Coordinates of C-alpha atoms in Angstrom, one line a residue:
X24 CA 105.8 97.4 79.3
X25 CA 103.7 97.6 75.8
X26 CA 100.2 99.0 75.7
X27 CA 98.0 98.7 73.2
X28 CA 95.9 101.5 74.7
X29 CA 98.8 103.9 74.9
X30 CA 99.8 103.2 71.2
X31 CA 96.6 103.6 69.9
X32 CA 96.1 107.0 72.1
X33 CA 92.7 105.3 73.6
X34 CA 94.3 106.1 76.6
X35 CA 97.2 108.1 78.2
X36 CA 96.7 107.7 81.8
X37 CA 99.7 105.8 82.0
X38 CA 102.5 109.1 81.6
X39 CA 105.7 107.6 81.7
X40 CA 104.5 104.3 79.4
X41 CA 107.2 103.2 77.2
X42 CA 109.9 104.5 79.4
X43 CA 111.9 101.1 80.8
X44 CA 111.4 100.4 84.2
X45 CA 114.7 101.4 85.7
X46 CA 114.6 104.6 84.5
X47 CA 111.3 105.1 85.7
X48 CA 112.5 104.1 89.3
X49 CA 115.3 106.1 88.9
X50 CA 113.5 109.6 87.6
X51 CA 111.3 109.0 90.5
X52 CA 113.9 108.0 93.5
X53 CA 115.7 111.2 92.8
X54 CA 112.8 113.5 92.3
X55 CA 111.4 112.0 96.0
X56 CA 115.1 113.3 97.2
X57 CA 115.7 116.6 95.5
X58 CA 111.5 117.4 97.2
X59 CA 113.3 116.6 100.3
X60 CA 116.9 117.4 100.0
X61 CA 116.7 120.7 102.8
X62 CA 115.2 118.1 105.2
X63 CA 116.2 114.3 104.5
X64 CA 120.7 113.9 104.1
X65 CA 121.9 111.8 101.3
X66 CA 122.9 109.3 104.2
X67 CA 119.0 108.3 105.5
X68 CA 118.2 107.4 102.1
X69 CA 117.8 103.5 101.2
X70 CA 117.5 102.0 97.9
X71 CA 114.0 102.4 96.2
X72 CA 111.6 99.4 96.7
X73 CA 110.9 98.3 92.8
X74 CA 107.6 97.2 92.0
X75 CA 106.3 95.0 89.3
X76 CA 106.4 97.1 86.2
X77 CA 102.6 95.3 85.1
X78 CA 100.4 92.8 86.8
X79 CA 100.5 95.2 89.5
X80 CA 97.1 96.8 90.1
X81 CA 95.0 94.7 93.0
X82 CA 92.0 97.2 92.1
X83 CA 90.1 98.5 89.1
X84 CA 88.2 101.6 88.9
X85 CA 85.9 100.9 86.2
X86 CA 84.1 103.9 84.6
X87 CA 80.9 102.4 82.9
X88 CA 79.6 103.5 79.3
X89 CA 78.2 102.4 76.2
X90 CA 74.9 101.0 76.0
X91 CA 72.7 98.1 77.9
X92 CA 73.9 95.4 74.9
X93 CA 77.4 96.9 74.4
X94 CA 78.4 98.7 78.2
X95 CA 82.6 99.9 78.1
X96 CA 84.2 99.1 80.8
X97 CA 87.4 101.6 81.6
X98 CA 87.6 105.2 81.2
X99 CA 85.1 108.2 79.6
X100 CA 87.0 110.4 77.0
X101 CA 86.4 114.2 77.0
X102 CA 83.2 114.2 74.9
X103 CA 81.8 111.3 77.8
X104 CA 82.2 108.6 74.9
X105 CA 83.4 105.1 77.0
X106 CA 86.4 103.9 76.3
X107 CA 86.6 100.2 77.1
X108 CA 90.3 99.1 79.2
X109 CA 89.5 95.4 80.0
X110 CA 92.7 94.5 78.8
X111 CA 94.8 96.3 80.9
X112 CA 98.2 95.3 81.7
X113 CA 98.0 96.6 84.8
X114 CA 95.8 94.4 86.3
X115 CA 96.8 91.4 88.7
X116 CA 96.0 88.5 86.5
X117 CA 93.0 87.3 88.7
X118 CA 91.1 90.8 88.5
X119 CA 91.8 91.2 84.8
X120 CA 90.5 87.8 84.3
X121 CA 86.8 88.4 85.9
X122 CA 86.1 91.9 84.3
X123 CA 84.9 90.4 80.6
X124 CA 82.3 88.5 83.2
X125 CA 80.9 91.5 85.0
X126 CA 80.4 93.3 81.3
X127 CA 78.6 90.8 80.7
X128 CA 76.2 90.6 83.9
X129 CA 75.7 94.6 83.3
X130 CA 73.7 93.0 80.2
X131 CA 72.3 90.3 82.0
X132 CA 70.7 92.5 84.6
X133 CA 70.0 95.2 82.4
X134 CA 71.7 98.3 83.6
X135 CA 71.6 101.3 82.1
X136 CA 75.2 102.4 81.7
X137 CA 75.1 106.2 83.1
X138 CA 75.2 108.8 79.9
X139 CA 77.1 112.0 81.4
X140 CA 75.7 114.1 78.7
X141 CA 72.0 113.4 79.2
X142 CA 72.3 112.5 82.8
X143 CA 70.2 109.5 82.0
X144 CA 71.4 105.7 83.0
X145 CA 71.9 104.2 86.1
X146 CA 75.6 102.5 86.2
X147 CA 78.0 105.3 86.8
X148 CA 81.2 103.0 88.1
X149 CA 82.6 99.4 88.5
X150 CA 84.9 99.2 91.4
X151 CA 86.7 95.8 91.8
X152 CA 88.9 94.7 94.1
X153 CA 91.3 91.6 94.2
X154 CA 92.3 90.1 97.5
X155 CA 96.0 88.1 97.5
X156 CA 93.6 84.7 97.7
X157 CA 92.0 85.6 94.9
X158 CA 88.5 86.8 96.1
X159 CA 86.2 89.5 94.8
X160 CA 84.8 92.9 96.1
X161 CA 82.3 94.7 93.3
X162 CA 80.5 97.4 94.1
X163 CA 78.3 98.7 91.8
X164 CA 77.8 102.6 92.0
X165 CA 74.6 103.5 90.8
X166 CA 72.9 106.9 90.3
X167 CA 69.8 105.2 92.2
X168 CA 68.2 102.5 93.8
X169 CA 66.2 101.6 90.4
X170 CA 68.7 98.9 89.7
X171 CA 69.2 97.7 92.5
X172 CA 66.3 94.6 92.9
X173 CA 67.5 93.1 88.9
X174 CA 71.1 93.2 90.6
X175 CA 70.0 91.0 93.7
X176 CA 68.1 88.8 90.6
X177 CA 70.7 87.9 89.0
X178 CA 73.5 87.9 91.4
X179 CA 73.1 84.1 92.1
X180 CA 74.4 83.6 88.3
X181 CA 77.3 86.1 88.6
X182 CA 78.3 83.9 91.6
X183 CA 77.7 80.5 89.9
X184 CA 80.1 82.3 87.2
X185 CA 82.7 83.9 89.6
X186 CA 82.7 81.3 92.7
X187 CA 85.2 83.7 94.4
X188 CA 83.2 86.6 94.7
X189 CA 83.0 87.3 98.4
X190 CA 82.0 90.7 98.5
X191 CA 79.1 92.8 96.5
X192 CA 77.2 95.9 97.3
X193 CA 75.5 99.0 95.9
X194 CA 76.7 102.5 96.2
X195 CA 74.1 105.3 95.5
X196 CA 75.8 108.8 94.3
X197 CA 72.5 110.2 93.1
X198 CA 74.8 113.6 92.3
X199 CA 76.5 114.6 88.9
X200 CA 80.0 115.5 89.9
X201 CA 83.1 113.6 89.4
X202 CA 83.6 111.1 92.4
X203 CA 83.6 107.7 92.3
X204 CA 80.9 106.6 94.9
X205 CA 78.3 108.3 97.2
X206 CA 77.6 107.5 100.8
X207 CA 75.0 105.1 100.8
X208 CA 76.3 101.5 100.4
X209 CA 73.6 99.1 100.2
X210 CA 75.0 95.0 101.2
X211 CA 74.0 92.4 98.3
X212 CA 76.5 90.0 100.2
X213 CA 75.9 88.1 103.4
X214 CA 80.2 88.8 104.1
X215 CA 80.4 92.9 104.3
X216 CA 84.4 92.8 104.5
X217 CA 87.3 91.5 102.1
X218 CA 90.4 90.0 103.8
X219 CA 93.9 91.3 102.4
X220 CA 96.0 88.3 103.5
X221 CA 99.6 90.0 103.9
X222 CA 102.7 88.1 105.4
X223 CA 101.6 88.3 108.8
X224 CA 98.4 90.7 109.4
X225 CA 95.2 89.7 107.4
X226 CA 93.5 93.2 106.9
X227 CA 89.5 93.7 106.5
X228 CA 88.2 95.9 103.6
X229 CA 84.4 97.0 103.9
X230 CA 83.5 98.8 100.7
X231 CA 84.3 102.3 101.7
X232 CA 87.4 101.9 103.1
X233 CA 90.4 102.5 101.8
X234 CA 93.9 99.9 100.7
X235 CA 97.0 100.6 98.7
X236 CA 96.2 99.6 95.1
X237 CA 100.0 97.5 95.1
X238 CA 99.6 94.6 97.4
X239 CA 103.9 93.5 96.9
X240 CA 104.7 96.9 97.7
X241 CA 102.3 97.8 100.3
X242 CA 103.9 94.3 102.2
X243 CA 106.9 96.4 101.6
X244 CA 106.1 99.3 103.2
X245 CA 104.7 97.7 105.9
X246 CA 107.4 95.2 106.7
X247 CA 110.3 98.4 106.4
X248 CA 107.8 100.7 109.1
X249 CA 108.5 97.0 111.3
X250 CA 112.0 97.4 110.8
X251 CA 112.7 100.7 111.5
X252 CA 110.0 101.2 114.6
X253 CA 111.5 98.1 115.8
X254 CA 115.0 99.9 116.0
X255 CA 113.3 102.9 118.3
X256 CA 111.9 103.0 122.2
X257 CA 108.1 103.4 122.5
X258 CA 105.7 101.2 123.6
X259 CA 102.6 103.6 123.5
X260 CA 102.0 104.4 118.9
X261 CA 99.1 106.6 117.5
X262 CA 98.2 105.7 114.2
X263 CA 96.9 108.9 112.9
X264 CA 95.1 109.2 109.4
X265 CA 95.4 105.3 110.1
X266 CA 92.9 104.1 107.4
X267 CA 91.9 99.9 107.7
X268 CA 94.9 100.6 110.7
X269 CA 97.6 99.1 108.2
X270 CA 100.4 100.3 109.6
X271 CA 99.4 100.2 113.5
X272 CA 98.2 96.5 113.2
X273 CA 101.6 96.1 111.4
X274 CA 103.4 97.6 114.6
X275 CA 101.0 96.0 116.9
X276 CA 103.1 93.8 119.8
X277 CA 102.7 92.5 122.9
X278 CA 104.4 94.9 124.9
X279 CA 103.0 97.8 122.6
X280 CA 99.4 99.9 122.9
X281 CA 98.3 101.2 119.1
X282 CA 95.3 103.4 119.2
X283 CA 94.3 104.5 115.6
X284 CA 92.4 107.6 114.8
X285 CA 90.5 107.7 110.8
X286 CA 87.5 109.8 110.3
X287 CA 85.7 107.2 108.4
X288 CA 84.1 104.8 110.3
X289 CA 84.0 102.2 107.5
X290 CA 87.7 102.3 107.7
X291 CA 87.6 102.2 111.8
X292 CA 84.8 99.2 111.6
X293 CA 87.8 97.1 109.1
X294 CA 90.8 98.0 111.5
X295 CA 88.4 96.7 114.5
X296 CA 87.7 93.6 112.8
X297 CA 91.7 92.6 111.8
X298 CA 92.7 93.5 115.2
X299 CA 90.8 90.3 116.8
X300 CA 93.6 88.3 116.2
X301 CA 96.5 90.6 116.6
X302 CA 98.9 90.9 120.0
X303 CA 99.5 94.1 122.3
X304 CA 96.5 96.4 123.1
X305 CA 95.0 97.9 120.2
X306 CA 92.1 100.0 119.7
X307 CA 90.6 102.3 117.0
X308 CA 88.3 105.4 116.8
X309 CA 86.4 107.8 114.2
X310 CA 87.7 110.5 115.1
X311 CA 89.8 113.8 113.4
X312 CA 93.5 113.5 114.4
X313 CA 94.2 117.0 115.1
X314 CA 91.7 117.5 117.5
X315 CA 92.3 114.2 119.3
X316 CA 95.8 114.5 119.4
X317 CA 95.6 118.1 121.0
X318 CA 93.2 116.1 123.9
X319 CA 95.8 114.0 125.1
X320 CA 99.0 113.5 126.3
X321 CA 101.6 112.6 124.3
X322 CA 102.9 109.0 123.1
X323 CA 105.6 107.7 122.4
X324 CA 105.7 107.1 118.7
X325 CA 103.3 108.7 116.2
X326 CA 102.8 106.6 112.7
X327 CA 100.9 109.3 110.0
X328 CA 99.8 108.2 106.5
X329 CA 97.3 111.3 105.5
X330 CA 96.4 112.1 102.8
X331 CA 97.9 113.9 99.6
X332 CA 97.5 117.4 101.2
X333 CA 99.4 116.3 104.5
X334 CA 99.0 116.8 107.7
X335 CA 98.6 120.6 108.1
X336 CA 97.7 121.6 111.7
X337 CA 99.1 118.3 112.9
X338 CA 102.8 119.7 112.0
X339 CA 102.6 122.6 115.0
X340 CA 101.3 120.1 117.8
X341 CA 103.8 117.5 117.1
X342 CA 106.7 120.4 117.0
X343 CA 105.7 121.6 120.0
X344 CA 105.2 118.1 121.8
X345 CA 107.4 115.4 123.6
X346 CA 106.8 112.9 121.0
X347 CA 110.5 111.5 120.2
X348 CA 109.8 109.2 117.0
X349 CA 107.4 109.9 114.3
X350 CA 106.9 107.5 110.6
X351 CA 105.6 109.6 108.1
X352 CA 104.1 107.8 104.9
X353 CA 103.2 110.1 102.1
X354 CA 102.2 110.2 98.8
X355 CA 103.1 113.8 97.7
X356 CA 106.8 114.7 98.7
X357 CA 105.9 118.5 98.0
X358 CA 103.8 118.2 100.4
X359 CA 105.8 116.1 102.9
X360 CA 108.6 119.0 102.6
X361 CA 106.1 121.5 103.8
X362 CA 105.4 119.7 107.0
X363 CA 108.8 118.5 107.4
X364 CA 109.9 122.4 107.2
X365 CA 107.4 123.2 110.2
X366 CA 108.9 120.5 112.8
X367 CA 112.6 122.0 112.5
X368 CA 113.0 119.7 115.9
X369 CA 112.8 116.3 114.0
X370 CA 115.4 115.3 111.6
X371 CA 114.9 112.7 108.9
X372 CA 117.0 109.7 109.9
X373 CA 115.5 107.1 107.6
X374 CA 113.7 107.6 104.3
X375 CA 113.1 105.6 101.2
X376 CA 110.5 105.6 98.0
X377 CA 108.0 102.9 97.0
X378 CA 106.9 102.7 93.3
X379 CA 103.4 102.1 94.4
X380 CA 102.3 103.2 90.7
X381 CA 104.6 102.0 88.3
X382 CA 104.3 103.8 84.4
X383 CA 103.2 107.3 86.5
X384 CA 104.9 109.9 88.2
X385 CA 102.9 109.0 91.6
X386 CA 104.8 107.3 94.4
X387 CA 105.5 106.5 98.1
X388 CA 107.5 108.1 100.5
X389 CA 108.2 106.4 104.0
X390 CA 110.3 108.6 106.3
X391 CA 111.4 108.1 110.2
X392 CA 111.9 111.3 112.1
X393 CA 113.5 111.4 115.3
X394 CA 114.1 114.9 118.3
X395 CA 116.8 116.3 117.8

């Protein structure tokens, strides 16, 4: 893949950028098995599941500079100067395509991009989301509620100009600090919720909750976590750290109970809402999975997808449990070592890498453990 962006040093967010695909998949494949090689045999390994190298991205996270007349759209450099990334190759083709639009309505309605050396503005971030039938999430994250009426104003036009946007809200994050939205999301939508249409589960993003960025690979991931659970007894799964409930609508069947535990309840409210039309007994709680699990008897099958850091606490309760399968998804194999290290009684059977993030280091790992 070519980037302008890259070339021109505008922006280097993309580290392994000019390196051909295969070798990226490659690099990243056998770093994934020498994180895990004291825990995972050569034989459980399967092939890595390639992603598009561009076009890839079904979510932009827009940081928002410039001025009222002339707002950037991409990413601030180190002196908060806005560096505008419309053009990103990245981008599924539909999201790219509605961005030159929404720097223009941040004109129209007269939003103060947010300055981070004065601490003056109003628009701090543009977060957009793509749906696989080509509708539109934006939230606009705003340092106040100052903007908020002009946005209502003139939203009928952004509509008229974007017919498939579904989904619009504002997010308040009246702080300075470097995260990307604030609790309070205001609706500027009558529909609150997004729906991910994958092969077989359509999934339901509210604003605050959280989907893989890779929509091809994440169908991926999903469809191998089938395969494999498929292959093992159980008919009672937690889905712990369970997010929008991805993976435990995914494994939802007839004969099967799923009950999925996520601390936020925007995330809980989306996995209720896809789980109307889905078979098998499922159900879905804010709650924090170490405490719950430690509450309750064991099940048959636990599915965890936490996050970055892993799951910590979790490791010494499933050790010392009669849990016989466990499906750990992780994005950090350093970290997936260390809790694979702490449950010597489960052995890796089955593990293999998704390039979730083409042209970076980042990555996927989906492992099946099984008592020894």
């Amino acid at each position: 893949m070519q980037c302008d962006y890259f070339d021109s040093a505008r922006c280097r967010s993309c580290t392994l950028m000019g390196v051909p695909y295969d070798e990226q998949l490659r690099r990243k494949d056998d770093a994934v098995r020498r994180a895990l090689a004291d825990v995972a045999d050569h034989d459980a390994w399967s092939p890595p599941f390639a992603s598009r190298e561009a076009g890839f991205r079904n979510k932009a996270k827009l940081a928002v500079g410039g001025t009222i007349s002339q707002p950037t759209l991409g990413i601030m450099d180190r002196q908060g100067t806005g560096i505008d990334l419309r053009g990103c190759g990245l981008y599924e083709a539909g999201l790219g395509a509605v961005l030159p639009r929404l720097g223009e309505f941040v004109t129209q309605a007269a939003i103060a991009p947010y300055h981070l050396g004065t601490r003056r503005g109003e628009l701090k971030n543009l977060l957009v989301t793509h749906s696989p039938d080509g509708e539109l999430m934006v939230r606009f994250v705003l340092r106040s509620q100052e903007a908020v009426s002009r946005i209502r104003k003139h939203l009928p036009d952004l509509r008229r100009g974007l017919p498939q946007l579904r989904v619009a809200s504002a997010n308040i994050l009246p702080e300075h600090k470097a995260v990307l939205e604030g609790d309070l999301e205001i609706p500027l939508t009558d529909d609150e919720s997004l729906p991910m249409r994958l092969d077989e589960v359509t999934l339901h993003l509210r604003p605050q909750s959280f989907f893989q960025t890779n929509t091809a690979v994440a169908e991926g991931l999903y469809a191998q976590a089938q395969q494999w659970c498929a292959e093992v007894d159980g008919t009672y799964i937690w889905d712990l750290y369970c997010g929008v409930g991805g993976f435990g609508l995914h494994l939802a069947a007839t004969d099967r109970r799923v009950t999925g535990i996520e601390t936020s309840p925007e995330a809980v409210a989306s996995a209720r809402l896809s789980a109307v039309d889905r078979p098998g007994r499922l159900e879905f709680f804010a709650q924090d999975a170490v405490a719950f699990a430690r509450a309750r008897k064991a099940p048959d099958l636990v599915v965890v997808n936490p996050p970055r850091r892993g799951i910590g606490d979790l490791t010494g309760w499933i050790e010392a449990s009669s849990v016989a399968t466990v499906l750990y998804s992780s994005c950090n194999a350093q970290s997936l070592a260390v809790d694979l290290s702490r449950m010597p009684s489960m052995r890796v059977t089955r593990a293999r890498m998704f390039d979730m993030f083409p042209q970076t280091n980042h990555h996927e790992v989906l492992v099946l453990l099984q008592r020894r």
